[in-house]
Amino acid sequence: MTTPPALPKIRQYSVLAVLMVCSLLIWLDNTVLSITLETLADPVRGLGANPAELQWATGAYTLVFATLMFTAGALGDSFGHRNVLAIGLVIFGGTSIWAAYAGDPGQLIAARAGMGVGAALIMPANFAILLWTFTGPGRATAIAISSTSTGVGMAAGPVLAGLLLSHFWWGSVFLVNVPIVVVALAGIILLVPNFRSPIVRPLDPAGILLSISGLAALTYGLIRAGQVDDWGRLDVWAPIVAGLVLLTVFVLVELRAKLPSFDPRLLAQRMFGGGNASMALLLFSVAAVTFYNAFYMQGALGYSPMKAGLANVPTAVGAIVGAPLGARLVRLWSLRTVAVPAIAVGAVSMGAVGLLDLNTPLLWIEIMLLVQGLAVGMVLAPVTGALISSLPLEQSGAGSAVTNTARQAGSVIGIAVGGTIMSIAYRSAIEPSLSTVPPSLQDSVRVSAEQARHVAATLGRPALTQAADQAFIHSMHVGGIWIMAITLVATVVLVFALRPAGKLKKTAQKPDDGRESSPATAGVTAHAGADTAATYSGADVDSH
C-alpha cells in the first residue's frame, strides 16, 4: 500500500470524529427499526403492514447492503473514498426522508432498499479512509476508538426510537437521520482528504446482479410461504429454486473472475469457510429472535415504545461487554475454549424465548437479553479476528468481503424464515377463535396478532385480543425451538471449523501498514448488522 500523506494529529482525530458520526448513523438506524415494527403494523398509528411487509422492510435494507458492499470498495478505488462516502450519505439521507413520509408499506420497503444502497457505500469508504489516515500504532488505536460508535448506536438506538415514538409519528425514527447526515457531510467537506488507491479494482456488475436477484428471489419465496401456508404452490417453490440457481451461477462467475469481489475459494479453507458458515447461522438466529422480540414486548406485553426501547438496552450492554471480554479470554485460553461454550449458551438463551409468556416478569426477560448479548459478543468479535488473521495479508480484503456478505445474507434469510415460521404457527393457533368473527374480517385476523387486536377493538371483543396474544405466544415458542436448533447447528459447525484449536496469538492483531486501503472493509466493521440489522446485529462489532 502506498504510504498515505501524513496529516497533523489534530487533523487525523478530526477525521476520525467525522467517521464515527457516519458509523453512528448506520448503527442507530439498525436498532431503531426493531422498536418501530409494532407501530408500523398498527392500522391506525402506522401503515397496517402485515408480517411479510415488515419482513421486507427489514430485509430489503440488509439484502441490498449485503450484496453491494463487497464491491463498493472498488468504487472508492476509482473515484476516491471521500466522494463515495459523501454520495452514500446523500443517498442515505434522501431515502430516510422518503421512508419517513412513505404512504404505504411498498414505499417504505423501497425506501429501506435505498437506505441499504447508501449504507453499502458508507461502510467500506468509512473504514478505508480510517486506514489511509492513520499509520503505525495509531491505526490500531483509531480502530479501537472508532468501534465505540457501534456500542453507542446499539445502546442509544432503541431508547431514541422509544422517545420519538412516544412524542411523534413513526416517520420521526427515519427523519432523525437527516441532521446527522448534514453534520457528517459538513465534516467530510471541511476535513476529509479524498484518498484513493493507486491500484484500481474492477467493478463487478455481473456479481451484483446475480447476488441481488438470487437473494431476493430466495427471500421472496420464503416469505411467500408464510403468507400462503403452502410450500407446494408455484409462487413459493419456484422463486426459491430460482434464487438457489442464481446464487449458484453467482459463485461460478466469481470463481472464473481474475479479481473477484467475492472470492468463494476462501470458503474451501476449513477454518475460514466453517467459521463463516457458523457465524452466518448465528446471525440468522439473531435476526429472527430480534424480530420476535419486537412484537412480543410491544404487542403481546403492551409495552410502550419507550419501555420497549429501555428493555432492549441489556442486549446492547451484553454485546459491548462481551466483545472485549471474549477477546481477553481467548488470549488466556484458546478461541475454541471460549467461542464454543459461548455460542452454545447463546443457543440456549435464544431457545429460552420458548419459556416466555404474557406473565413473564421483566427481570427474567432482561436477564435473557443480557445473556444473549454477552454470548453473541463473545463469539463474533474473537472469531472474526481469527478468521481474517487466518488468511495471508494480501487476502484480508477479499476475506473481509466474504465474511461480511455471508453474515448479512444470514440475517436476510433469518428474517425471512423466522417471520414465515411465526406467520404459519400464528395462523394455525388463531384458527379455532375465528368462528365468532364476521367472515369479512376473518382474513384480517389471520394476517397477524396486530391486525387481530385492531379487529377485536373495533368489535369490542376482548376475548379475541386474548386469543390473538396467546396465538402469538404459541408462534414465538415454535420459532424459539427452531432458532435454538439452528444455533446449535452453528455450534457444531464452529467445533469442526476450530479443530484442532491452539492458542490464538493474533486475535487482536494490529493492522499492518501494508494492509490494502479499500478492503471490503465493511467486513472489518461487521452488520451489522446489521442487521443484524435492523436488529441487534450491532453485536457484530469491530474485531480488528
XYZ file of C-alpha atoms in Angstrom:
544
model
C 0.000 0.000 0.000
C 1.311 3.444 -0.903
C 2.209 5.442 2.163
C -0.588 7.946 2.753
C 0.262 11.624 3.137
C 0.952 12.456 6.763
C -1.711 14.581 8.405
C -1.291 16.635 11.590
C -2.514 14.726 14.608
C -5.352 17.167 15.274
C -6.482 16.719 11.658
C -6.279 12.945 11.993
C -8.539 12.848 15.019
C -10.911 15.371 13.463
C -11.270 12.970 10.522
C -11.828 10.124 12.990
C -14.630 12.086 14.676
C -16.350 12.559 11.317
C -16.031 8.850 10.523
C -17.513 7.954 13.904
C -20.546 10.141 13.166
C -21.021 8.218 9.897
C -20.739 4.881 11.687
C -23.087 6.042 14.453
C -25.680 6.880 11.785
C -25.663 3.297 10.476
C -25.916 1.649 13.892
C -28.635 3.990 15.101
C -30.722 3.151 12.061
C -30.086 -0.575 12.506
C -31.501 -0.533 16.023
C -34.369 1.974 15.857
C -36.352 -0.051 13.325
C -36.881 -3.023 15.635
C -38.722 -0.765 18.104
C -40.819 0.679 15.268
C -42.109 -2.606 13.793
C -45.065 -2.918 16.146
C -46.174 0.647 15.377
C -45.819 0.075 11.618
C -48.072 -2.976 11.923
C -50.823 -0.949 13.602
C -53.547 0.069 11.107
C -54.216 3.334 12.956
C -50.853 4.557 14.271
C -48.772 3.049 11.481
C -49.158 1.645 7.981
C -51.080 -1.513 8.832
C -48.182 -3.554 7.469
C -48.563 -7.319 7.570
C -45.729 -9.602 8.739
C -44.482 -10.214 5.191
C -44.253 -6.475 4.524
C -42.393 -5.934 7.783
C -40.004 -8.741 6.866
C -39.323 -6.947 3.594
C -38.963 -3.557 5.292
C -36.224 -5.088 7.411
C -34.775 -7.488 4.853
C -34.668 -5.152 1.831
C -32.134 -2.946 3.594
C -29.956 -5.877 4.635
C -30.242 -7.597 1.243
C -29.006 -4.561 -0.679
C -26.419 -3.792 1.988
C -25.022 -7.343 1.783
C -24.813 -7.588 -1.983
C -23.467 -4.125 -2.803
C -20.920 -3.769 -0.025
C -18.482 -6.384 -1.280
C -17.911 -4.366 -4.450
C -18.438 -0.866 -3.080
C -14.780 -0.583 -2.081
C -13.837 -0.736 -5.764
C -15.804 2.471 -6.349
C -13.610 4.217 -3.791
C -10.514 2.966 -5.577
C -11.751 4.534 -8.801
C -13.442 7.737 -7.667
C -11.985 8.450 -4.247
C -13.244 7.228 -0.891
C -14.348 10.666 0.315
C -16.518 11.097 -2.770
C -18.104 7.674 -2.340
C -18.686 8.320 1.364
C -20.371 11.654 0.621
C -22.582 10.121 -2.090
C -23.536 7.321 0.282
C -24.557 9.845 2.943
C -26.649 11.842 0.477
C -28.440 8.683 -0.657
C -28.955 7.565 2.935
C -30.330 10.956 3.981
C -32.611 11.300 0.963
C -34.072 7.819 1.303
C -34.525 8.370 5.054
C -36.824 11.284 4.207
C -38.644 9.044 1.720
C -39.054 6.355 4.389
C -40.337 8.905 6.917
C -43.134 10.023 4.616
C -43.902 6.655 2.996
C -47.631 6.378 2.379
C -47.818 2.603 2.310
C -45.661 -0.445 3.099
C -44.473 -0.732 -0.520
C -42.991 2.749 -0.453
C -41.347 2.030 2.894
C -39.768 -1.161 1.538
C -38.412 0.707 -1.496
C -37.055 3.480 0.706
C -35.384 0.965 3.007
C -33.713 -0.648 -0.002
C -32.432 2.796 -0.976
C -31.073 3.258 2.529
C -29.260 -0.055 2.069
C -27.573 1.377 -1.025
C -26.386 4.367 0.971
C -25.141 2.223 3.842
C -23.275 -0.081 1.434
C -21.372 2.929 0.094
C -20.737 4.437 3.527
C -19.248 1.480 5.376
C -16.335 0.452 3.074
C -15.370 4.071 2.352
C -15.537 4.898 6.050
C -13.026 2.250 7.055
C -10.790 2.793 4.019
C -10.407 6.473 4.964
C -9.525 5.451 8.506
C -6.783 3.131 7.202
C -5.370 5.868 4.970
C -5.491 8.498 7.731
C -3.685 6.549 10.460
C -0.433 4.593 10.281
C 1.601 2.500 12.674
C 0.388 2.044 16.263
C -2.006 4.952 15.851
C -4.063 2.919 13.412
C -4.891 0.226 15.963
C -5.830 2.906 18.485
C -8.045 4.651 15.947
C -9.852 1.409 15.095
C -10.496 0.756 18.774
C -11.835 4.293 19.302
C -13.971 4.036 16.179
C -15.604 0.849 17.417
C -17.168 2.736 20.330
C -19.633 4.339 17.903
C -21.095 0.873 17.366
C -21.781 0.464 21.058
C -23.215 3.954 21.397
C -25.534 3.353 18.446
C -26.671 -0.025 19.763
C -27.452 1.327 23.217
C -28.934 4.664 22.164
C -30.944 3.465 19.154
C -33.790 1.656 20.940
C -34.108 4.400 23.571
C -34.115 7.127 20.921
C -36.775 5.246 18.951
C -38.918 4.863 22.057
C -38.587 8.566 22.862
C -39.508 9.635 19.331
C -42.458 7.249 19.058
C -43.781 8.455 22.408
C -43.979 12.050 21.170
C -44.083 11.966 17.360
C -45.311 9.858 14.468
C -43.457 6.750 13.329
C -41.652 8.560 10.496
C -39.618 10.519 13.020
C -37.345 7.497 13.587
C -36.142 7.875 9.989
C -36.224 11.658 9.840
C -33.777 11.869 12.754
C -31.091 10.566 10.370
C -31.160 13.792 8.351
C -29.419 16.176 10.797
C -26.765 13.527 11.431
C -26.185 13.280 7.668
C -25.855 17.078 7.424
C -23.252 17.172 10.213
C -21.319 14.294 8.651
C -21.335 15.892 5.187
C -20.063 19.180 6.589
C -17.226 17.360 8.322
C -16.342 15.431 5.151
C -16.200 18.579 3.025
C -14.107 20.505 5.548
C -11.802 17.845 6.965
C -11.525 14.601 5.000
C -8.974 14.243 2.149
C -10.066 12.328 -0.936
C -7.883 9.240 -0.612
C -7.908 6.736 -3.435
C -5.953 3.551 -4.080
C -3.229 3.544 -6.769
C -4.442 0.032 -7.679
C -7.931 0.217 -9.150
C -10.016 -2.908 -8.646
C -12.588 -3.687 -11.334
C -16.283 -3.362 -10.628
C -18.391 -6.497 -10.664
C -21.775 -5.742 -12.264
C -22.480 -9.401 -13.040
C -21.784 -10.383 -9.437
C -24.002 -7.591 -8.099
C -26.905 -8.500 -10.387
C -26.703 -12.243 -9.701
C -26.296 -11.912 -5.939
C -29.108 -9.379 -5.508
C -31.550 -11.250 -7.754
C -30.653 -14.615 -6.202
C -31.047 -13.466 -2.611
C -34.194 -11.502 -3.473
C -35.850 -14.481 -5.179
C -34.930 -16.832 -2.342
C -36.191 -14.372 0.261
C -39.417 -13.772 -1.650
C -40.173 -17.492 -1.805
C -39.534 -17.988 1.895
C -41.679 -15.010 2.905
C -44.418 -16.008 0.463
C -44.588 -19.433 2.116
C -45.538 -17.728 5.366
C -48.273 -15.753 3.624
C -50.000 -18.690 1.920
C -49.018 -21.534 4.292
C -48.423 -23.867 1.333
C -44.933 -24.910 0.259
C -46.286 -26.700 -2.818
C -47.528 -23.564 -4.583
C -45.693 -22.438 -7.701
C -45.225 -18.917 -6.331
C -43.409 -20.405 -3.323
C -41.068 -23.091 -4.612
C -40.300 -21.508 -8.000
C -38.683 -18.346 -6.512
C -36.768 -20.469 -4.005
C -35.391 -22.708 -6.767
C -34.651 -19.709 -8.983
C -32.833 -17.978 -6.133
C -30.665 -21.022 -5.428
C -29.841 -21.365 -9.144
C -28.901 -17.679 -9.433
C -26.701 -17.857 -6.341
C -25.005 -20.944 -7.761
C -24.338 -19.100 -11.010
C -23.008 -16.176 -8.952
C -20.466 -18.460 -7.282
C -19.431 -19.930 -10.660
C -18.997 -16.462 -12.153
C -16.873 -15.324 -9.212
C -14.745 -18.467 -9.488
C -13.926 -17.601 -13.101
C -13.093 -13.966 -12.367
C -9.427 -12.978 -12.142
C -10.094 -10.453 -9.372
C -13.419 -11.488 -7.823
C -15.126 -9.098 -5.422
C -16.426 -12.143 -3.561
C -13.894 -14.993 -3.647
C -15.650 -18.342 -2.990
C -12.299 -20.157 -2.965
C -11.653 -18.850 0.521
C -14.642 -20.807 1.823
C -12.868 -24.053 0.908
C -10.485 -23.475 3.822
C -11.847 -25.375 6.804
C -11.376 -22.668 9.428
C -12.374 -19.728 7.259
C -15.247 -21.471 5.478
C -16.592 -23.284 8.511
C -16.205 -20.254 10.755
C -18.106 -18.039 8.345
C -20.847 -20.650 7.936
C -21.214 -20.809 11.714
C -21.352 -17.025 12.089
C -23.886 -16.750 9.247
C -26.124 -19.241 11.065
C -25.649 -17.304 14.298
C -26.682 -14.040 12.609
C -29.638 -15.928 11.105
C -30.774 -16.701 14.643
C -30.055 -13.218 15.984
C -32.145 -11.621 13.220
C -35.049 -13.999 13.805
C -35.132 -13.701 17.596
C -34.899 -9.906 17.427
C -37.839 -9.863 15.001
C -39.886 -11.850 17.549
C -38.869 -9.679 20.500
C -40.143 -6.524 18.798
C -43.691 -7.903 18.620
C -43.542 -9.664 21.972
C -42.731 -6.582 24.024
C -44.988 -4.001 22.408
C -47.720 -6.258 21.067
C -48.236 -9.146 23.495
C -46.996 -7.410 26.657
C -48.316 -3.979 25.727
C -45.095 -2.096 26.493
C -44.888 1.479 25.276
C -42.185 2.153 22.656
C -40.101 3.902 25.331
C -40.351 0.981 27.749
C -39.558 -1.493 24.965
C -36.540 0.585 23.956
C -35.203 0.642 27.501
C -35.933 -3.074 27.879
C -33.660 -3.819 24.906
C -30.659 -1.999 26.361
C -29.296 -5.114 28.171
C -28.744 -6.775 24.779
C -26.531 -3.908 23.664
C -24.730 -3.802 27.012
C -24.095 -7.536 26.814
C -22.690 -7.278 23.289
C -20.500 -4.294 24.189
C -19.078 -6.088 27.230
C -18.906 -9.485 25.545
C -16.708 -8.433 22.625
C -13.630 -7.295 24.611
C -14.264 -9.951 27.261
C -14.195 -12.678 24.643
C -11.007 -11.308 23.098
C -9.306 -11.169 26.502
C -10.354 -14.708 27.428
C -9.054 -16.011 24.087
C -5.625 -14.611 24.923
C -5.723 -16.533 28.227
C -7.064 -19.819 26.866
C -7.925 -20.547 23.235
C -10.504 -19.490 20.687
C -12.250 -22.853 20.737
C -12.407 -22.950 24.535
C -14.108 -19.552 24.638
C -16.208 -19.417 21.468
C -17.819 -22.859 21.518
C -19.316 -22.612 25.042
C -20.363 -19.007 24.330
C -22.281 -19.902 21.170
C -23.859 -22.884 22.950
C -25.046 -20.572 25.733
C -26.346 -18.239 23.045
C -28.366 -21.107 21.553
C -29.951 -21.918 24.915
C -30.703 -18.246 25.647
C -32.395 -17.831 22.263
C -34.374 -21.010 22.826
C -35.469 -19.519 26.144
C -37.985 -17.374 24.263
C -39.990 -20.595 24.266
C -40.455 -20.121 28.007
C -41.772 -16.567 27.813
C -45.486 -15.853 28.179
C -47.842 -12.997 28.946
C -46.938 -13.053 32.647
C -43.155 -13.342 32.496
C -41.520 -10.798 34.861
C -39.487 -8.103 33.138
C -36.429 -9.068 35.217
C -36.278 -12.520 33.614
C -36.636 -11.012 30.143
C -33.760 -8.616 30.882
C -31.533 -11.451 32.117
C -32.269 -13.456 28.967
C -31.453 -10.492 26.706
C -28.258 -9.734 28.634
C -27.079 -13.335 28.271
C -27.907 -13.287 24.554
C -25.878 -10.130 24.038
C -22.931 -11.404 26.064
C -22.858 -14.734 24.236
C -23.073 -13.206 20.772
C -20.462 -10.560 21.560
C -18.044 -13.138 22.989
C -18.314 -15.225 19.819
C -18.407 -12.700 16.996
C -15.511 -10.464 17.991
C -12.768 -13.086 18.533
C -13.974 -15.398 15.758
C -13.972 -12.533 13.239
C -10.439 -11.594 14.215
C -9.314 -15.213 13.946
C -10.927 -15.736 10.543
C -9.297 -12.674 8.999
C -5.971 -13.435 10.690
C -6.056 -16.977 9.262
C -5.621 -15.531 5.757
C -2.479 -14.083 4.168
C -2.383 -10.300 4.480
C -2.916 -9.816 0.752
C -6.204 -11.750 1.042
C -7.558 -9.868 4.044
C -9.649 -7.515 1.924
C -11.228 -10.383 -0.003
C -11.709 -12.244 3.268
C -13.495 -9.284 4.831
C -15.839 -9.156 1.831
C -16.707 -12.841 2.123
C -17.153 -12.612 5.900
C -19.474 -9.625 5.827
C -21.520 -10.845 2.861
C -22.066 -14.258 4.455
C -23.281 -12.698 7.701
C -25.597 -10.190 6.079
C -27.024 -12.972 3.910
C -27.596 -14.989 7.077
C -29.508 -12.059 8.570
C -31.691 -11.672 5.463
C -32.615 -15.361 5.401
C -33.106 -15.351 9.193
C -35.699 -12.589 8.958
C -37.460 -14.388 6.098
C -37.513 -17.834 7.702
C -38.176 -16.576 11.230
C -41.102 -14.465 10.089
C -42.506 -17.301 7.988
C -42.416 -19.724 10.919
C -44.137 -17.117 13.081
C -46.871 -16.489 10.486
C -47.630 -20.168 9.886
C -47.707 -21.025 13.596
C -49.849 -17.980 14.430
C -52.374 -18.745 11.705
C -52.721 -22.322 12.924
C -53.227 -21.222 16.538
C -55.760 -18.438 15.836
C -57.975 -20.506 13.530
C -60.190 -22.017 16.296
C -61.066 -18.491 17.506
C -62.458 -17.312 14.159
C -65.882 -18.928 14.430
C -67.374 -15.868 16.141
C -65.633 -13.329 13.878
C -67.630 -11.945 10.913
C -66.442 -13.628 7.676
C -65.451 -10.275 6.168
C -62.935 -9.729 8.993
C -61.545 -13.232 9.377
C -58.733 -12.734 6.867
C -57.549 -9.651 8.761
C -57.409 -11.666 11.989
C -55.397 -14.370 10.221
C -52.794 -11.889 8.987
C -51.211 -11.080 12.343
C -51.857 -10.541 16.030
C -51.643 -6.784 15.433
C -54.456 -6.891 12.891
C -56.455 -9.207 15.176
C -56.182 -6.764 18.094
C -57.444 -3.966 15.857
C -60.431 -6.081 14.775
C -61.109 -7.002 18.402
C -61.081 -3.341 19.426
C -63.446 -2.475 16.578
C -65.877 -5.241 17.531
C -65.457 -4.766 21.283
C -64.353 -8.366 21.848
C -61.570 -8.603 24.439
C -61.675 -12.397 24.151
C -60.366 -12.102 20.589
C -57.498 -9.934 21.817
C -56.578 -12.606 24.361
C -56.793 -15.294 21.691
C -54.506 -13.274 19.395
C -51.987 -12.779 22.200
C -51.966 -16.490 23.004
C -51.641 -17.383 19.321
C -48.655 -15.072 19.026
C -47.038 -16.583 22.134
C -47.511 -20.029 20.583
C -45.880 -18.881 17.333
C -42.957 -17.383 19.263
C -42.479 -20.654 21.150
C -42.408 -22.629 17.909
C -39.962 -20.140 16.415
C -37.778 -20.274 19.520
C -37.332 -24.020 19.143
C -36.244 -23.632 15.524
C -33.914 -20.752 16.377
C -32.243 -22.770 19.114
C -31.836 -25.717 16.743
C -30.213 -23.529 14.081
C -27.841 -22.011 16.650
C -26.894 -25.462 17.912
C -26.053 -26.392 14.317
C -23.878 -23.270 14.239
C -22.172 -24.555 17.389
C -21.394 -27.924 15.786
C -20.056 -26.228 12.649
C -17.815 -23.989 14.763
C -16.446 -27.004 16.643
C -15.492 -28.507 13.284
C -14.038 -25.256 11.958
C -11.810 -24.709 15.003
C -10.456 -28.251 15.190
C -7.666 -28.580 16.271
C -7.635 -25.471 18.465
C -4.403 -23.974 19.682
C -3.636 -20.803 21.499
C -4.712 -17.894 19.358
C -1.863 -15.421 19.421
C -3.110 -12.879 16.934
C -6.773 -12.420 17.728
C -6.238 -8.725 18.319
C -3.516 -8.474 15.671
C -2.510 -4.909 14.992
C -3.363 -3.958 11.406
C -0.256 -3.931 9.260
C 0.748 -0.816 7.414
C 0.688 -2.900 4.292
C -2.993 -3.690 4.569
C -4.800 -2.733 1.394
C -6.591 0.534 1.607
C -10.022 -0.376 0.397
C -10.664 -3.829 1.618
C -14.147 -4.975 1.561
C -13.538 -3.069 4.645
C -17.076 -3.359 5.756
C -16.324 -6.861 6.902
C -13.996 -5.436 9.481
C -16.777 -3.398 10.993
C -19.029 -6.420 10.507
C -23.867 -5.895 10.376
C -24.054 -5.294 11.170
C -25.920 -5.543 11.328
C -26.613 -5.109 10.571
C -28.526 -6.199 10.752
C -28.138 -7.534 12.230
C -29.628 -5.011 11.353
C -32.268 -3.935 11.876
C -31.661 -5.910 14.781
C -29.092 -6.272 17.460
C -26.935 -7.284 14.520
C -24.921 -4.446 16.037
C -23.466 -7.193 18.181
C -21.288 -7.942 15.187
C -18.769 -5.387 16.323
C -15.370 -4.216 15.149
C -12.927 -7.001 15.611
C -9.614 -5.883 14.196
